[in-house]
PDB file of C-alpha atoms in Angstrom:
ATOM      1  CA  MET A   1      -7.729  17.888  -8.966  1.00  0.00           C
ATOM      2  CA  GLN A   2      -6.969  16.858  -5.553  1.00  0.00           C
ATOM      3  CA  MET A   3      -6.809  13.732  -3.844  1.00  0.00           C
ATOM      4  CA  THR A   4     -10.225  12.934  -1.896  1.00  0.00           C
ATOM      5  CA  THR A   5     -10.734  10.173   0.853  1.00  0.00           C
ATOM      6  CA  ASP A   6     -13.076   8.454  -1.934  1.00  0.00           C
ATOM      7  CA  LEU A   7     -10.089   8.393  -4.292  1.00  0.00           C
ATOM      8  CA  LEU A   8      -7.831   6.398  -1.552  1.00  0.00           C
ATOM      9  CA  ALA A   9     -10.475   4.352  -0.842  1.00  0.00           C
ATOM     10  CA  GLN A  10     -10.546   3.353  -4.586  1.00  0.00           C
ATOM     11  CA  PHE A  11      -6.872   2.872  -4.304  1.00  0.00           C
ATOM     12  CA  SER A  12      -7.209   0.640  -1.500  1.00  0.00           C
ATOM     13  CA  ALA A  13      -9.595  -1.596  -3.655  1.00  0.00           C
ATOM     14  CA  ALA A  14      -7.442  -1.947  -6.310  1.00  0.00           C
ATOM     15  CA  TRP A  15      -4.561  -3.413  -3.772  1.00  0.00           C
ATOM     16  CA  ASN A  16      -7.483  -5.929  -2.468  1.00  0.00           C
ATOM     17  CA  ARG A  17      -8.333  -6.674  -6.430  1.00  0.00           C
ATOM     18  CA  HIS A  18      -4.921  -7.356  -7.490  1.00  0.00           C
ATOM     19  CA  ASP A  19      -5.382  -4.647  -9.948  1.00  0.00           C
ATOM     20  CA  ILE A  20      -1.659  -3.223 -11.010  1.00  0.00           C
ATOM     21  CA  ASP A  21      -3.412  -1.216 -13.740  1.00  0.00           C
ATOM     22  CA  GLY A  22      -5.689   0.413 -11.282  1.00  0.00           C
ATOM     23  CA  LEU A  23      -3.308   1.017  -9.000  1.00  0.00           C
ATOM     24  CA  MET A  24      -1.154   2.775 -11.590  1.00  0.00           C
ATOM     25  CA  ASN A  25      -3.944   5.234 -12.395  1.00  0.00           C
ATOM     26  CA  PHE A  26      -3.277   7.074  -8.969  1.00  0.00           C
ATOM     27  CA  MET A  27       0.140   7.081  -8.540  1.00  0.00           C
ATOM     28  CA  HIS A  28       2.009  10.189 -10.067  1.00  0.00           C
ATOM     29  CA  LYS A  29       4.515   9.918 -12.919  1.00  0.00           C
ATOM     30  CA  GLU A  30       7.326  10.712 -10.304  1.00  0.00           C
ATOM     31  CA  CYS A  31       6.571   8.193  -7.907  1.00  0.00           C
ATOM     32  CA  ILE A  32       7.866   6.931  -5.009  1.00  0.00           C
ATOM     33  CA  PHE A  33       7.368   4.203  -2.957  1.00  0.00           C
ATOM     34  CA  GLN A  34       9.042   3.364   0.620  1.00  0.00           C
ATOM     35  CA  THR A  35       8.372  -0.410   2.157  1.00  0.00           C
ATOM     36  CA  ALA A  36       7.752  -1.574   5.470  1.00  0.00           C
ATOM     37  CA  ALA A  37      10.850  -3.384   5.958  1.00  0.00           C
ATOM     38  CA  GLY A  38      14.302  -3.290   3.876  1.00  0.00           C
ATOM     39  CA  PRO A  39      17.826  -2.834   4.826  1.00  0.00           C
ATOM     40  CA  ASP A  40      17.538   1.083   4.596  1.00  0.00           C
ATOM     41  CA  VAL A  41      16.168   3.601   7.587  1.00  0.00           C
ATOM     42  CA  CYS A  42      13.238   4.315   4.910  1.00  0.00           C
ATOM     43  CA  GLY A  43      12.592   0.384   4.694  1.00  0.00           C
ATOM     44  CA  THR A  44      13.476   0.207   0.905  1.00  0.00           C
ATOM     45  CA  ARG A  45      12.509   2.338  -1.630  1.00  0.00           C
ATOM     46  CA  HIS A  46      11.399   2.035  -5.264  1.00  0.00           C
ATOM     47  CA  VAL A  47      11.857   5.396  -7.592  1.00  0.00           C
ATOM     48  CA  GLY A  48       9.845   5.900 -10.861  1.00  0.00           C
ATOM     49  CA  ILE A  49       6.615   3.789 -12.618  1.00  0.00           C
ATOM     50  CA  ASN A  50       8.487   0.477 -13.746  1.00  0.00           C
ATOM     51  CA  ALA A  51       9.999   0.573  -9.995  1.00  0.00           C
ATOM     52  CA  VAL A  52       7.005   0.876  -7.999  1.00  0.00           C
ATOM     53  CA  ARG A  53       4.813  -1.300 -10.725  1.00  0.00           C
ATOM     54  CA  ALA A  54       7.170  -4.160  -9.953  1.00  0.00           C
ATOM     55  CA  ALA A  55       7.298  -3.232  -5.940  1.00  0.00           C
ATOM     56  CA  PHE A  56       3.283  -3.542  -5.699  1.00  0.00           C
ATOM     57  CA  GLU A  57       3.191  -6.615  -7.889  1.00  0.00           C
ATOM     58  CA  SER A  58       5.544  -8.513  -5.723  1.00  0.00           C
ATOM     59  CA  ALA A  59       3.274  -7.930  -2.673  1.00  0.00           C
ATOM     60  CA  TRP A  60       0.715 -10.252  -4.214  1.00  0.00           C
ATOM     61  CA  ILE A  61       4.160 -12.866  -5.326  1.00  0.00           C
ATOM     62  CA  ASN A  62       5.083 -12.963  -1.765  1.00  0.00           C
ATOM     63  CA  VAL A  63       1.486 -13.230  -0.319  1.00  0.00           C
ATOM     64  CA  PRO A  64      -0.880 -14.240  -3.290  1.00  0.00           C
ATOM     65  CA  ASP A  65      -4.403 -13.923  -1.177  1.00  0.00           C
ATOM     66  CA  ALA A  66      -3.290 -10.055   0.461  1.00  0.00           C
ATOM     67  CA  GLN A  67      -5.515  -8.104   1.394  1.00  0.00           C
ATOM     68  CA  TRP A  68      -5.785  -5.081   3.407  1.00  0.00           C
ATOM     69  CA  LEU A  69      -8.854  -5.270   5.629  1.00  0.00           C
ATOM     70  CA  ASN A  70     -10.721  -2.283   7.846  1.00  0.00           C
ATOM     71  CA  ASP A  71      -9.466   0.071   5.841  1.00  0.00           C
ATOM     72  CA  ARG A  72      -9.907   4.205   6.986  1.00  0.00           C
ATOM     73  CA  HIS A  73      -8.545   7.414   5.075  1.00  0.00           C
ATOM     74  CA  PHE A  74      -7.870  10.837   5.670  1.00  0.00           C
ATOM     75  CA  VAL A  75      -6.546  13.736   3.088  1.00  0.00           C
ATOM     76  CA  ASP A  76      -5.547  17.230   4.128  1.00  0.00           C
ATOM     77  CA  GLY A  77      -4.210  19.203   1.016  1.00  0.00           C
ATOM     78  CA  ASP A  78      -1.296  17.323   0.050  1.00  0.00           C
ATOM     79  CA  PHE A  79      -0.908  14.450   2.612  1.00  0.00           C
ATOM     80  CA  GLY A  80      -3.222  11.556   3.395  1.00  0.00           C
ATOM     81  CA  VAL A  81      -3.192   8.441   5.462  1.00  0.00           C
ATOM     82  CA  SER A  82      -4.979   5.104   5.244  1.00  0.00           C
ATOM     83  CA  GLU A  83      -4.754   2.652   8.069  1.00  0.00           C
ATOM     84  CA  TRP A  84      -5.649  -1.190   7.395  1.00  0.00           C
ATOM     85  CA  THR A  85      -5.136  -4.632   8.719  1.00  0.00           C
ATOM     86  CA  PHE A  86      -2.745  -6.622   6.351  1.00  0.00           C
ATOM     87  CA  VAL A  87      -4.216 -10.393   5.915  1.00  0.00           C
ATOM     88  CA  GLY A  88      -2.730 -13.463   3.901  1.00  0.00           C
ATOM     89  CA  THR A  89      -0.821 -16.623   3.711  1.00  0.00           C
ATOM     90  CA  ALA A  90       3.181 -16.724   4.162  1.00  0.00           C
ATOM     91  CA  ALA A  91       4.823 -18.883   1.989  1.00  0.00           C
ATOM     92  CA  ASP A  92       5.413 -21.097   4.628  1.00  0.00           C
ATOM     93  CA  GLY A  93       1.090 -21.619   5.186  1.00  0.00           C
ATOM     94  CA  SER A  94       1.407 -19.185   8.870  1.00  0.00           C
ATOM     95  CA  ARG A  95      -0.972 -16.309   8.668  1.00  0.00           C
ATOM     96  CA  ILE A  96       0.133 -12.861   8.750  1.00  0.00           C
ATOM     97  CA  GLU A  97      -2.531 -10.242  10.455  1.00  0.00           C
ATOM     98  CA  THR A  98      -1.375  -7.158  11.402  1.00  0.00           C
ATOM     99  CA  ASP A  99      -2.262  -3.334  11.050  1.00  0.00           C
ATOM    100  CA  GLY A 100      -0.393  -0.783   9.199  1.00  0.00           C
ATOM    101  CA  VAL A 101      -0.994   2.967   7.751  1.00  0.00           C
ATOM    102  CA  ASP A 102       0.548   4.173   4.709  1.00  0.00           C
ATOM    103  CA  ILE A 103       1.373   7.917   4.759  1.00  0.00           C
ATOM    104  CA  PHE A 104       0.873   9.741   1.462  1.00  0.00           C
ATOM    105  CA  THR A 105       2.103  12.884  -0.024  1.00  0.00           C
ATOM    106  CA  PHE A 106       0.143  14.437  -3.368  1.00  0.00           C
ATOM    107  CA  LYS A 107       0.981  15.877  -6.302  1.00  0.00           C
ATOM    108  CA  ASP A 108      -1.470  16.978  -9.059  1.00  0.00           C
ATOM    109  CA  GLY A 109      -4.201  15.122  -7.699  1.00  0.00           C
ATOM    110  CA  LYS A 110      -2.041  11.588  -7.638  1.00  0.00           C
ATOM    111  CA  ILE A 111      -0.250   9.754  -5.184  1.00  0.00           C
ATOM    112  CA  GLN A 112       4.027  10.904  -5.063  1.00  0.00           C
ATOM    113  CA  MET A 113       4.942   9.032  -2.299  1.00  0.00           C
ATOM    114  CA  LYS A 114       3.354   6.099  -0.770  1.00  0.00           C
ATOM    115  CA  ASN A 115       5.538   5.559   2.784  1.00  0.00           C
ATOM    116  CA  ALA A 116       4.143   2.215   4.125  1.00  0.00           C
ATOM    117  CA  PHE A 117       4.186   0.961   7.686  1.00  0.00           C
ATOM    118  CA  ARG A 118       3.537  -2.125   9.555  1.00  0.00           C
ATOM    119  CA  LYS A 119       3.524  -3.364  13.235  1.00  0.00           C
ATOM    120  CA  ASN A 120       6.130  -5.972  13.590  1.00  0.00           C
ATOM    121  CA  ARG A 121       3.540  -9.167  14.601  1.00  0.00           C
ATOM    122  CA  PRO A 122       5.048 -12.750  14.524  1.00  0.00           C
ATOM    123  CA  ASN A 123       2.798 -14.378  12.008  1.00  0.00           C
ATOM    124  CA  LEU A 124      -0.080 -16.852  13.113  1.00  0.00           C
ATOM    125  CA  PRO A 125      -0.270 -20.776  13.040  1.00  0.00           C
ATOM    126  CA  ALA A 126      -1.123 -22.296   9.465  1.00  0.00           C
ATOM    127  CA  ALA A 127      -4.616 -22.890   8.813  1.00  0.00           C
ATOM    128  CA  LYS A 128      -5.564 -26.230  10.098  1.00  0.00           C
TER     129      LYS A 128
END
């Protein structure tokens, strides 16, 4: 089985549906998720199905209306990239709108590592 751009688009669509089971179906049993922010040089590293699942779910807890728009996907063998614009509302009501990418490595046709990078843009004022 091989990862394709169509499968990465389906993975992105699962993020926008806030579909944790759908997301986890794309993840390899030995998965790793490295977040865009955190105390380590890699952001924060989550290792294993349970840790990655919890980290993915926290995106919707922290930004309940989170969406990843304008997505584009690239795959070359066991390497891939998704570009997107992240939008949502922060807890203080300010609006998040920033570009980012996920860099992937694949194993057995599934995502082994999702390494997220996002522009460090100040939030926009809350909608009135």
